[in-house]
Every structure is written in C-alpha cells, then in structure tokens.
Coordinates of C-alpha atoms in Angstrom, one line a residue:
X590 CA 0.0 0.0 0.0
X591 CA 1.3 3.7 -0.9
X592 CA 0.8 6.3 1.7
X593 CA 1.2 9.6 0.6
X594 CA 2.1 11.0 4.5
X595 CA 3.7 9.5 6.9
X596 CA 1.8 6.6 8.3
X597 CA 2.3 2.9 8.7
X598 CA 2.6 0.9 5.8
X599 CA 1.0 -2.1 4.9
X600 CA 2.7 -5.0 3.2
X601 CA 2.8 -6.7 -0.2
X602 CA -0.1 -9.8 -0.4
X603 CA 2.2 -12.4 0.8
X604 CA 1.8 -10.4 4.2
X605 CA -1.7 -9.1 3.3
X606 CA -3.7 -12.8 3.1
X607 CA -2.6 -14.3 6.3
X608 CA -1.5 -12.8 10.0
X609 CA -1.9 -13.5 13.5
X610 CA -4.0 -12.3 16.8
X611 CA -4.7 -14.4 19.7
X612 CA -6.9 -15.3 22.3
X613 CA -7.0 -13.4 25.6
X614 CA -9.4 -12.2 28.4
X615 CA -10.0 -8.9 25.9
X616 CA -11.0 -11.4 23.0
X617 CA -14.7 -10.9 24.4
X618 CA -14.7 -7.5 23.1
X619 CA -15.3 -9.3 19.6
X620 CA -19.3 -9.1 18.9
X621 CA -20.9 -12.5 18.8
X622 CA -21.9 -12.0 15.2
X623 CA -20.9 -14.4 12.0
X624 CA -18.3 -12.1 11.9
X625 CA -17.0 -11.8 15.2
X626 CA -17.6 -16.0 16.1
X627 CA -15.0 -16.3 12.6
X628 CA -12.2 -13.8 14.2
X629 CA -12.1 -15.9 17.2
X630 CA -12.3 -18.7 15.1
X631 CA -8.9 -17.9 13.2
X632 CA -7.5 -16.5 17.4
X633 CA -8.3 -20.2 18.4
X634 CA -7.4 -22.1 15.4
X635 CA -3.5 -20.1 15.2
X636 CA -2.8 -20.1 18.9
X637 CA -2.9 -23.7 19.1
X638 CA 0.1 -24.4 17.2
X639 CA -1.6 -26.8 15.2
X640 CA -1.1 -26.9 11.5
X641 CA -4.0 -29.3 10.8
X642 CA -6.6 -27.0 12.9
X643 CA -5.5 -24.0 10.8
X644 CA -6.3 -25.8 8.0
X645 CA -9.7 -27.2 8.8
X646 CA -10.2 -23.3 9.6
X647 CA -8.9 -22.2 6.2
X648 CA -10.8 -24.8 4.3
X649 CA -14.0 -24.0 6.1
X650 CA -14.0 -20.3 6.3
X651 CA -11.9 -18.6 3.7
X652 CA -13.5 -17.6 0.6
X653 CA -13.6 -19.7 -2.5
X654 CA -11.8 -16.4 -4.6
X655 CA -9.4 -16.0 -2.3
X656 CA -8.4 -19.5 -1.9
X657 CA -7.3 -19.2 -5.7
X658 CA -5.2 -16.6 -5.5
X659 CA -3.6 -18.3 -2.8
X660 CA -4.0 -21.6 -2.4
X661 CA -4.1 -24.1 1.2
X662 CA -0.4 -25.3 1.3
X663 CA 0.3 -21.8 0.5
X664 CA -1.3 -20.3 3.4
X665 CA 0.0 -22.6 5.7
X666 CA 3.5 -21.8 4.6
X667 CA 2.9 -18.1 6.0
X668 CA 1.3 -19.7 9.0
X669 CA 4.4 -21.5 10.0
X670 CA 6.5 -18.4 9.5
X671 CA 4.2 -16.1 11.1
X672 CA 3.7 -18.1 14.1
X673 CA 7.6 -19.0 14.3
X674 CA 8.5 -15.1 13.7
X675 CA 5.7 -13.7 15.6
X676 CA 4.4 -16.4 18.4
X677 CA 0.7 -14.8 20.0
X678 CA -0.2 -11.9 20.3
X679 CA -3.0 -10.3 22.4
X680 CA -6.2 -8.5 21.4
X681 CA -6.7 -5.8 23.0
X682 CA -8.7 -3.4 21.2
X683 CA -12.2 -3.7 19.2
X684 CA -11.7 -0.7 16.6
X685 CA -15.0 -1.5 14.3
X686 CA -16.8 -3.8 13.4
X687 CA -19.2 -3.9 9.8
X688 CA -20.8 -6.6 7.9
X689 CA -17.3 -6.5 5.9
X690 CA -14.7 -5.7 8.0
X691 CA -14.0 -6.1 11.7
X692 CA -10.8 -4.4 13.1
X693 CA -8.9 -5.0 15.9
X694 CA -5.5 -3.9 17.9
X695 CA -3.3 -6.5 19.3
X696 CA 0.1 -7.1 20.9
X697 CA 2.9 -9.1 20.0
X698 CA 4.9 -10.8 22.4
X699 CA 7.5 -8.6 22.3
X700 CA 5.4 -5.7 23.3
X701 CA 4.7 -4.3 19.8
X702 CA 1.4 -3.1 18.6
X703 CA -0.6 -4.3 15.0
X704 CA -4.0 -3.4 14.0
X705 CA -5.6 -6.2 12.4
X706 CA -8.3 -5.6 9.9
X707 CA -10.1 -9.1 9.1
X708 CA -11.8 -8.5 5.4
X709 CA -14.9 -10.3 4.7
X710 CA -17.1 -10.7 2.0
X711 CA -20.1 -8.3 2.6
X712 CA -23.0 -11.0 2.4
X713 CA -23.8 -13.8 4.7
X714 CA -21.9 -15.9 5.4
X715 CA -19.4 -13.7 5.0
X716 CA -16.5 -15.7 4.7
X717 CA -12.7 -14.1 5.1
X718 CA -10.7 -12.7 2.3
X719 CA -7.9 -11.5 4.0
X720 CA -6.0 -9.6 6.7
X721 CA -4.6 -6.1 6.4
X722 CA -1.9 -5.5 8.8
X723 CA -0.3 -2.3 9.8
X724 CA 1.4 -1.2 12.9
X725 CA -0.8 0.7 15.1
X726 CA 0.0 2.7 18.5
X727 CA -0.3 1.0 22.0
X728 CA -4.4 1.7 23.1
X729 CA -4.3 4.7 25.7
X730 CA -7.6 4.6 26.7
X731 CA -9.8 2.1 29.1
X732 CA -6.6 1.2 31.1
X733 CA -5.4 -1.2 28.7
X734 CA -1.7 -2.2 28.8
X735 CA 0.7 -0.2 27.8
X736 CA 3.8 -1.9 25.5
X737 CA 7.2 -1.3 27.3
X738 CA 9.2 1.4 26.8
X739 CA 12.2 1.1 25.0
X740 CA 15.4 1.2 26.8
X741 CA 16.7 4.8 25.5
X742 CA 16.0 8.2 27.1
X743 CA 12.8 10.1 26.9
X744 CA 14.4 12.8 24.7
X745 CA 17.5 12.1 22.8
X746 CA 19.9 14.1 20.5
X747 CA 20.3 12.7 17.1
X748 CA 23.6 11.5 18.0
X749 CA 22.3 9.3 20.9
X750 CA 19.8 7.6 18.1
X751 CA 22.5 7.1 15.9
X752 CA 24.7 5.4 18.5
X753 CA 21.3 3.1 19.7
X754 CA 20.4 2.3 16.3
X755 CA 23.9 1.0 15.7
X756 CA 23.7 -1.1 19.0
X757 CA 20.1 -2.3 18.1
X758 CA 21.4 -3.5 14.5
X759 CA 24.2 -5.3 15.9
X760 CA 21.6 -7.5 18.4
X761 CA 19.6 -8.5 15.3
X762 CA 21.9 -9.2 13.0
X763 CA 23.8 -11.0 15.3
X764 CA 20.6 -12.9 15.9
X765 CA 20.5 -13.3 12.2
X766 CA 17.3 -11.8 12.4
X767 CA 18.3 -8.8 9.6
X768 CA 20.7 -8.9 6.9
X769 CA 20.7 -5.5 4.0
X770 CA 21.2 -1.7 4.5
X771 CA 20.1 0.9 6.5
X772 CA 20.4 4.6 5.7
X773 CA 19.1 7.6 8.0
X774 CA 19.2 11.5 6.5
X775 CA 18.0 14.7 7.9
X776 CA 17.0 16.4 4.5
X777 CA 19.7 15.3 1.8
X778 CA 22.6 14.8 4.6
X779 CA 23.4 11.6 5.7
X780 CA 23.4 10.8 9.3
X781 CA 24.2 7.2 9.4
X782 CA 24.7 4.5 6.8
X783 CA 25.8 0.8 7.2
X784 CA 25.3 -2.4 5.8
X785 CA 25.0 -5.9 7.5
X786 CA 24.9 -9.8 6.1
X787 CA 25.6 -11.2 2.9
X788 CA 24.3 -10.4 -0.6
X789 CA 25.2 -14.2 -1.8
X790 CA 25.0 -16.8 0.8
X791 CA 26.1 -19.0 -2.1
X792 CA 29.3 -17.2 -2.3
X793 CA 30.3 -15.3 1.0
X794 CA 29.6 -12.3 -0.6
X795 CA 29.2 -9.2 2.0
X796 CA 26.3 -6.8 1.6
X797 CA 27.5 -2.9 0.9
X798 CA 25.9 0.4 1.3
X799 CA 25.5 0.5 -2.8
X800 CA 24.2 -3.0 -3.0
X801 CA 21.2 -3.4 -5.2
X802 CA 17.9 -4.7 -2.9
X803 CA 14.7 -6.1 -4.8
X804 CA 11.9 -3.3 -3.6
X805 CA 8.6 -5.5 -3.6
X806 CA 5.7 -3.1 -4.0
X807 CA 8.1 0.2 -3.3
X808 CA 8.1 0.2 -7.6
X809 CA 4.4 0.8 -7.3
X810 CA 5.1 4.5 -6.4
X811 CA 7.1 4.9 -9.3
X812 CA 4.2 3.6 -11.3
X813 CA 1.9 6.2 -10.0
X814 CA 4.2 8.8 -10.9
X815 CA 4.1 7.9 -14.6
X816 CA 0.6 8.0 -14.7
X817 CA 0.4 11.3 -12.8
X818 CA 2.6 12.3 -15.1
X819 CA 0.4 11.5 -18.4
X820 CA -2.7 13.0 -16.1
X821 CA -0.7 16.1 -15.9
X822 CA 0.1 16.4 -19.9
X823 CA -3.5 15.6 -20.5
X824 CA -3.2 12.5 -22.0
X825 CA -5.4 10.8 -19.8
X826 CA -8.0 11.7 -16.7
X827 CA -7.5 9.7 -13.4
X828 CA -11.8 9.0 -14.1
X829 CA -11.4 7.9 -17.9
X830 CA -12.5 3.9 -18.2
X831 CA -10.5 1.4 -18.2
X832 CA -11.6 0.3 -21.9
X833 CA -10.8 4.0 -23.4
X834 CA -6.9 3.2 -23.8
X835 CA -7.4 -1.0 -23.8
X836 CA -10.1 -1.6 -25.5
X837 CA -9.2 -5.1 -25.7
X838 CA -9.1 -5.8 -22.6
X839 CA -10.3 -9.8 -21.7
X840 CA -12.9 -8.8 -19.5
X841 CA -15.4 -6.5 -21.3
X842 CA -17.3 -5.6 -17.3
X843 CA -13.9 -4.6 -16.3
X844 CA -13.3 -2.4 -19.2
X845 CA -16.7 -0.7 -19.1
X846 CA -16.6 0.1 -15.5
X847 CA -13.2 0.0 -13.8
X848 CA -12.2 3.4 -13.6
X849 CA -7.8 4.6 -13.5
X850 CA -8.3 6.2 -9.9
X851 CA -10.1 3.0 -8.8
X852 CA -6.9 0.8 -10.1
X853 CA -4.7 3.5 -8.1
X854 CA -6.9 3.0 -5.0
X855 CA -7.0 -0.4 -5.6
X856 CA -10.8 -0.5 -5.8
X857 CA -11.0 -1.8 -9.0
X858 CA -12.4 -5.1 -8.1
X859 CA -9.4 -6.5 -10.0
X860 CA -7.9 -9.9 -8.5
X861 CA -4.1 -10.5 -8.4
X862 CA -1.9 -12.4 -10.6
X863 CA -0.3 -14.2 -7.5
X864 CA -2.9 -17.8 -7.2
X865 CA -2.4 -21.3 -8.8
X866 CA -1.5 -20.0 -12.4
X867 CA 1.2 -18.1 -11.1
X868 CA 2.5 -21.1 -8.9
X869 CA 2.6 -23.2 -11.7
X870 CA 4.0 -21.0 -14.4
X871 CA 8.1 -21.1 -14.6
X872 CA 8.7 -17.8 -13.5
X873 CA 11.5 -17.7 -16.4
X874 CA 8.4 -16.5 -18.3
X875 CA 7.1 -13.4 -16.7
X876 CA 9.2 -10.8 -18.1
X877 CA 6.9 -8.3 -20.0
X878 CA 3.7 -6.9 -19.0
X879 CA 1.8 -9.3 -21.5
X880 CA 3.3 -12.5 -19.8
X881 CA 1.2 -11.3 -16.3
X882 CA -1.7 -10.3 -17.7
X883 CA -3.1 -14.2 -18.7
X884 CA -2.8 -15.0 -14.8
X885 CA -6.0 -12.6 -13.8
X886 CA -7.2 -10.4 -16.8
X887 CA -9.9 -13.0 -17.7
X888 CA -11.3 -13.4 -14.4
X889 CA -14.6 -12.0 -13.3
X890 CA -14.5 -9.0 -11.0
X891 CA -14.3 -9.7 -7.4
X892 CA -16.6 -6.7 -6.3
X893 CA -18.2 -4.1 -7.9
X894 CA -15.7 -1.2 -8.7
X895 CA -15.6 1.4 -6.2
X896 CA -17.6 -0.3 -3.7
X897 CA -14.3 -1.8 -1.2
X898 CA -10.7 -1.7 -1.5
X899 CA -8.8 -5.1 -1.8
X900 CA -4.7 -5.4 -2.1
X901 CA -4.3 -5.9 -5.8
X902 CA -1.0 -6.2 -7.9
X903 CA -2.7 -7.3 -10.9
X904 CA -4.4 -3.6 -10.9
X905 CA -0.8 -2.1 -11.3
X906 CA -0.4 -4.6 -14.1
X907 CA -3.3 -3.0 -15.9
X908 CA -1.9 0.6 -14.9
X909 CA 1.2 -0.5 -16.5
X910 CA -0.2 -1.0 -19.3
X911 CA -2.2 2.0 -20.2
X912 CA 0.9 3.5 -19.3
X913 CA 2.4 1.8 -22.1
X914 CA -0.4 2.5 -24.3
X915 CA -0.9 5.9 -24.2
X916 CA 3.0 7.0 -24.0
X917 CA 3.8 5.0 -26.5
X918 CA 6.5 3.9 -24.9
X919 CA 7.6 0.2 -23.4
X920 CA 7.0 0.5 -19.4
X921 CA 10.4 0.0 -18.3
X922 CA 11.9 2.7 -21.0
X923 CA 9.1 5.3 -19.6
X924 CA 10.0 4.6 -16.0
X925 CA 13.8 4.4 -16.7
X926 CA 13.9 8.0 -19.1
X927 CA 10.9 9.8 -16.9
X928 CA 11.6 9.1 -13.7
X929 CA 15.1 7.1 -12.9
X930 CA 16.7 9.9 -15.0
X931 CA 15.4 12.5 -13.9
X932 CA 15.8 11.7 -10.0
X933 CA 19.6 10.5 -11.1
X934 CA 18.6 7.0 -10.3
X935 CA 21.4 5.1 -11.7
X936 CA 21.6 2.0 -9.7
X937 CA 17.7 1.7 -10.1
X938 CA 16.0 -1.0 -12.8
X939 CA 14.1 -4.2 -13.1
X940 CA 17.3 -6.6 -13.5
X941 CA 16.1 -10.0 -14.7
X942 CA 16.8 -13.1 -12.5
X943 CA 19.3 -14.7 -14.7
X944 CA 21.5 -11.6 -16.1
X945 CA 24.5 -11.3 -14.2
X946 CA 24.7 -8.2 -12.3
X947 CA 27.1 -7.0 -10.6
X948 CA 26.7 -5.7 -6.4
X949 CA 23.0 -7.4 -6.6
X950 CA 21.7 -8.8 -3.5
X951 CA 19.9 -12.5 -3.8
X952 CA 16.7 -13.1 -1.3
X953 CA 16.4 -15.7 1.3
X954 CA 13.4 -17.1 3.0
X955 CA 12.2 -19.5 5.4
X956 CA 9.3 -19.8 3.7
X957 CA 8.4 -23.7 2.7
X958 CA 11.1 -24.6 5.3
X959 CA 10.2 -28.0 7.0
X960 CA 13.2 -27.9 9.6
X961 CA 12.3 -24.0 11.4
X962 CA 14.7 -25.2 14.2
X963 CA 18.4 -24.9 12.2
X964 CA 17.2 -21.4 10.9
X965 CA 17.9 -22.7 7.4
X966 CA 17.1 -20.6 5.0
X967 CA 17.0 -21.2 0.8
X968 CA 17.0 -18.7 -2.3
X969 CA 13.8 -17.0 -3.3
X970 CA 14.8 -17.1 -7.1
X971 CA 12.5 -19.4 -7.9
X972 CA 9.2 -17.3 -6.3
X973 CA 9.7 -14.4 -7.6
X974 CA 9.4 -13.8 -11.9
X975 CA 12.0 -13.5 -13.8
X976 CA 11.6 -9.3 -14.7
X977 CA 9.5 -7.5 -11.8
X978 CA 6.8 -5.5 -13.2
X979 CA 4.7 -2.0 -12.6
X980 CA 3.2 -4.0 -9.1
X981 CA 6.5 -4.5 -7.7
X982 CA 10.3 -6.6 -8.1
X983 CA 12.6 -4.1 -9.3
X984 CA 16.0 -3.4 -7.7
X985 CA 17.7 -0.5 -6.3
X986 CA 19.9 1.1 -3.6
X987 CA 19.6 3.1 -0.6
X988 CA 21.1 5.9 -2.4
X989 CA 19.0 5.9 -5.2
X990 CA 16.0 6.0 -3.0
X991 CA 17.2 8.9 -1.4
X992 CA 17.8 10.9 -4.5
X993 CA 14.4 9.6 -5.2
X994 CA 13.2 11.3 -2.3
X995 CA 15.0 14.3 -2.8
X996 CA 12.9 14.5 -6.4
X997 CA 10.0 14.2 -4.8
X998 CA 10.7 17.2 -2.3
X999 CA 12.0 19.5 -4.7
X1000 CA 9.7 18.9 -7.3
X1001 CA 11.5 17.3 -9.7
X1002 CA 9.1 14.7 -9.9
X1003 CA 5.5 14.6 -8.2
X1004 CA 3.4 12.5 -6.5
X1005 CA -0.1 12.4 -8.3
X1006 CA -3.5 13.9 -6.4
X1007 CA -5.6 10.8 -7.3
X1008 CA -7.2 10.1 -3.8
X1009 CA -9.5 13.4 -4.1
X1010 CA -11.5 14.2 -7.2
X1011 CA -11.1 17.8 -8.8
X1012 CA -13.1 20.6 -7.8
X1013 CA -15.5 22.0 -10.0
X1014 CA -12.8 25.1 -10.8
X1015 CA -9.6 23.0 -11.4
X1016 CA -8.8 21.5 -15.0
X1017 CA -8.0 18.2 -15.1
X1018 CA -4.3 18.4 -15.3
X1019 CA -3.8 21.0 -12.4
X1020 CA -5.6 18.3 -10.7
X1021 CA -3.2 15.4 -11.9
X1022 CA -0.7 17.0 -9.2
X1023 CA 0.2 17.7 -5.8
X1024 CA 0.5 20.9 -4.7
X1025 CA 3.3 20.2 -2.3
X1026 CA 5.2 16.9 -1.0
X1027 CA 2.8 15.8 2.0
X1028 CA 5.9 13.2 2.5
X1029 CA 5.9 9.3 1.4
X1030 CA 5.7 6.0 3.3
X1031 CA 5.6 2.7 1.9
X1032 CA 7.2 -0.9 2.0
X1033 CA 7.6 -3.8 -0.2
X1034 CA 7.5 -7.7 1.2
X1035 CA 7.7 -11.0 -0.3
X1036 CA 9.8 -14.4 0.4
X1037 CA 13.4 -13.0 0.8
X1038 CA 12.3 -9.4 0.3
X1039 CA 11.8 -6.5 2.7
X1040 CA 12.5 -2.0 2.2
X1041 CA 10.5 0.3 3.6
X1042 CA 11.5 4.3 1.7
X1043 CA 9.7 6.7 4.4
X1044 CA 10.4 10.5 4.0
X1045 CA 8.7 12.9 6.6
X1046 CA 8.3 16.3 5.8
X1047 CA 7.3 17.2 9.3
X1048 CA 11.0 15.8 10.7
X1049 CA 13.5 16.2 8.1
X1050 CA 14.1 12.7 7.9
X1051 CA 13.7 10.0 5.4
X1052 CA 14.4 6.5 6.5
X1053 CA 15.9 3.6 4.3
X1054 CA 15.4 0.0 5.2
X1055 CA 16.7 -2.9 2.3
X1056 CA 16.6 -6.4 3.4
X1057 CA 17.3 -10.1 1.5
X1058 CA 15.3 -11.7 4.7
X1059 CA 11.7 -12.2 4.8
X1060 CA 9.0 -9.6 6.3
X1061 CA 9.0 -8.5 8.6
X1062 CA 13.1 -8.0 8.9
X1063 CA 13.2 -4.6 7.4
X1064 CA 10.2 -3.1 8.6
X1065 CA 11.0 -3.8 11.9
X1066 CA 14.2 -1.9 11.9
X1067 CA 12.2 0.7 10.3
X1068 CA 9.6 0.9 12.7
X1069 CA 12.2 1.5 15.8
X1070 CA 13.9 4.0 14.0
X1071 CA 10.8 6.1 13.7
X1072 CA 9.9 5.9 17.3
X1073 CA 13.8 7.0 18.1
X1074 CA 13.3 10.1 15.9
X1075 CA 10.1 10.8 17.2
X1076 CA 12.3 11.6 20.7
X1077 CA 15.2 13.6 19.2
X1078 CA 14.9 16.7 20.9
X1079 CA 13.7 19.8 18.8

C-alpha cells in the first residue's frame, strides 16, 4: 500500500492474506456475530500451534476467490513463519466492526502493537478474504496495557539515536534476524549508513551500502508517478474507463466500468496475478507486461468497482499497461527516461533473474522450510518472476531512494493527487498533481524481500530499510527507527 504521508505501511499480499492475533481475556470485546464468532475462530485455530486446525479453519472459512489466489499449502506456509517469527499476540482493542470488515488492535509478544483488519465478503456468510496488517500505537484509553518502553531516554539528541540504532542493529543481525542496509538523512545529509549480512550466501559475498535490494511493492510508487505524469500532460484523466486506452481488454465488465483512480486505489475489483496460475507458471516466463496479464485479466471482478478496497498487484499490471499505451513507450523505458533519469537513479532497474549483475543482492526465505529449528534458510529465485513489473520486483539502492526522495521534495518529480476528485474550478491536469510533497511511506514484502522508503516532511528525515530476509526483517528496523526520531529533541 502507498501512503502519501507519513503513516504505517501495509505490506505486499504475501503479508496481506494471512496474520496472526490471539486469544486473551480482551477477545470478548469481539461481537458475537458471523463475523466476530470467525475472528475468534482464526484467534483459536492459530494459537494452538496446530497446522491441521489452521487448516480445517482455512478450508472452512476462507473464501472460494481468495483461496485461488492463494492456495491451502500456500497459506499454511505463511502460517508456519508467522507463528515461528511472531508467536501470539494479544487482542486488546475492538476498533470496528461492519458486515465487511471487523478491526482490531493487538500485541505481540515482544510488546509491539498491530492493527488487524479481518476483510470479509459483505454477504452472509461472510466468509474471510484477508487480513490487512499495519502497525498501530499502544491503546491509551480504558486502562489497557501499555507496550514497554524502550530502553533509551525520553528525549535524545540525534547522536544518541545514531549510537542506539547502531547497538540495536548489531543484536539482530547478530541474531540473524536482519541482513541489507540501513540509511538515515535529515534532509539530503546523511546521518548514518551501514550495511550488514551477505548479498550471496552461495558465495560469502558481503552486503554494501550501494548493493542493489529487490523493492517489492516500493516500484508501485514509481508507477503512480508515470501515470500522474500522463494525467498532468492531459493525456489521460484519473476517471477515464478502463476500456478507453485497452479496448481489448479480456474482461469487457472490467473495461466498461473500472475506472484509472479506482486501479490507483486499488478498488477496482481486480484480482491479483499471484494464485495457482502463477505457482505453476516457470517464472523464467514473466518478463513483460503481457506474460502477467493471462494469470487474472480474464477473471470476473471480485466486487463491484468502487464499492471496497482489496490489495491488488494485478491492478498495477493494468496501470502499466495504459501507461504503455498511451506514452507509447515500453513501461520499463518510460519509467527508466521519466523518472530514474530524472531523479539521477542510476543503480535503479528491473534486473532480470538470470543476467548477471554485478553488487546485486539475492533473497532468502524461510518460507516452505520443514526444519524452522536450524534457521535454514534457501534462495527466493524461484518465487519471484524473472523481470519484476509495474506491481513491484525491481531493484535499487539506498542511495537511489534517497535521491528519489529528494525529487519528490524539490519537485523534480511529483506525486499524483488521485485520492480526491477535482473541484469543480480546477482543470484536469492542475488536478493530476500535488501541490506540495505531503511526505511518502511505503514498504515492499515477499519471500526474501523486505524495504521500507519513508520520507517525513514534518521531521526532516527520510528513512531507508533494504533487506534479503523475509518480512518483517526490514520493517521492523524501520519501525524502531521512527519511534527513536520521534524523541530527538527539537
């Protein structure tokens, strides 16, 4: 998910399908609906530590169009590395509860704080299509408990975060809980930079501070700048139909009434091209835009557009590809000449999976891992396609994020204003752009993949996390590094 302010960020699907809450005294906070009795359902079924009653509760209550795009032994991969990452975690908070989506706020056992947003199909028996998770703030209210405090001063001088954050990144990574980059500037100076682990595993080869990480769903920003971009020239309108620039798109419903803002907002009703085709497909095929689009286009749509938003990658496909078609340009040659160039991204591109190149990090993941206990992990190269696309699975450094930040700030290159329709006096290209940088926060996560690019205009300071471990290794760092700055003294 893209955040235009600072906020927390949501992860890619892999992260998105499947989390965790568990049972406590608080748990009777959940309404005794359908709705609720299936939330403490799921509680009971993954804080007993038992593989076969997560499975009787997937087979039984997720929904048939979700269990597509991501099939049993699927899920109950993420289950096993949820639960051995994350353990239980308490419910402590009731946020809402609708005949689609119940939300709550719980606490991990090490004293951090998720909300937990349970989406379920609007109609009895409303059965579960996912699990947004974000991080959240500890509840203040109704003396519930408090997470602990971390062990660093109540104010702090940026050196003092500097010197923690280095102490903090030794204990994981000597835990061998991070391996990738981290980089931390106030503005467009540098105020600490380091890298940890190994790029190759395979080969002993140490990761550096210019070491090329695979973004996940960071590229999707860079997608909505292209199409603010053409919004901007006039060459398209964030409300023009899907069908007006692919008119031959496989499913005539979706071309008639899925709207360009609804594909940014992912509202669309467009699935995802992650699901049994895209298990089964070598990924040495997916390279264009044309090789994803047979994995979903020709499904029906999962809701009526407009009506609900649902996590899709697939959308960013089809943005892609109106990109394409009304440039005139290949994706990765608008991208590369609109916005790499101009941001002096040079280190930035969708390197395919079996080119050689050079100070590129590979991805490991526990995921599919039958032996949790020896902390093996294996290389993602076979999860991932071959070429990443305008949803995610390009490469670049911490660097090249930051200049990309810097572009953003000065203007160089501009978030589009898609999330509020035009007033009645603005034209529609005026309204294709933001009138100032609000600031940026998003991550990307997949097997063996993990960065989080978060630039606050309201402290100066944008934050750069690039892992080759699975979620939540990077965002974790992140997160911590964001409470620390929130305490520097003004």
């Amino acid at each position: 998910m893209i955040l235009t302010s600072i906020s927390s960020c949501m992860l890619s699907m892999c992260l998105l399908i499947v989390s965790v809450i568990a049972q406590t005294p608080e748990a009777a906070k959940v309404p005794d609906t359908p709705q609720g009795r299936l939330v403490t359902a799921y509680v009971k079924a993954f804080n007993s530590g038992d593989e076969k009653a997560m499975s009787e509760f997937i087979t039984n209550n997720v929904a048939a169009s979700a269990l597509q795009q991501r099939p049993l032994d699927k899920r109950l991969e993420v289950y096993r590395e949820m639960r051995g990452n994350i353990g239980t975690l308490d419910v402590r908070r009731l946020v809402s509860a609708k005949d689609d989506e119940v939300v709550v706020i719980a606490r991990t056992k090490e004293g951090e704080w998720r909300e937990l947003a349970f989406m379920l199909e609007p109609t009895p028996p409303h059965k579960l299509m996912g699990i947004r998770v974000q991080d959240a703030d500890a509840p203040s209210t109704g003396g519930m408990e408090k997470a602990p405090a971390p062990a660093t001063p109540a104010t702090m001088t940026e050196p003092e975060m500097v010197e923690a954050l280095d102490k903090q990144l030794s204990q994981v990574v000597g835990a061998d809980e991070f391996s990738g980059t981290v980089l931390v500037a106030k503005k467009d100076s540098v105020v600490f930079q380091k890298a940890y682990g190994l790029a190759s595993k395979e080969y002993n080869v140490p990761n550096r501070v210019d070491t090329k990480f695979n973004l996940g769903s960071i590229n999707k920003t860079f997608t909505q700048v292209a199409i603010g971009q053409l919004a901007e020239q006039g060459k398209l309108s964030f409300d023009d139909r899907l069908g007006k620039h692919l008119p031959d798109y496989p499913n005539h419903d979706a071309a008639a009434k899925v709207t360009i803002r609804q594909l940014l907002e992912m509202k669309s009703g467009i699935g995802d091209f992650f699901g049994p085709e895209f298990e089964a497909i070598p990924k040495h095929r997916l390279r264009t835009l044309k090789d994803f689009l047979p994995l979903f286009a020709n499904k029906p749509l999962q809701f009526e557009p407009g009506t609900k938003q649902q996590y899709s990658n697939g959308g960013y496909i089809v943005l892609g590809a109106i990109i394409e078609k009304v440039s005139g340009q290949d994706y990765y040659d608008y991208v590369r000449e609109h916005i790499f160039k101009v941001a002096g991204m040079n280190n930035t591109d969708w390197y395919e999976a079996d080119v050689m190149t050079p100070n590129l990090a590979s991805g490991y993941t526990r995921e599919g891992m039958a032996d949790r206990a020896k902390d093996l992990r294996k290389n993602n190269l076979y999860t991932r396609p071959a070429k990443g696309s305008p949803a995610g699975g390009g490469y670049s450094t911490a660097d090249d994020l930051l200049k990309y930040a810097a572009a953003l700030r000065d203007g160089r290159l501009s978030l589009p204003n898609f999330r509020q329709p035009a007033s009645p006096d603005q034209k529609g290209s005026s309204a294709a752009k933001q009138p100032h940088f609000a600031g940026l926060g998003i991550a990307g996560g997949a097997p063996g993949i993990n960065a989080v690019l978060e630039a606050n205009e309201a402290t100066g300071y944008t934050v750069i996390v690039m892992s080759n471990y699975d979620p939540p290794s990077a965002e974790k760092v992140a997160k911590q590094i964001r409470a620390w700055i929130s305490q520097i003294k003004k």
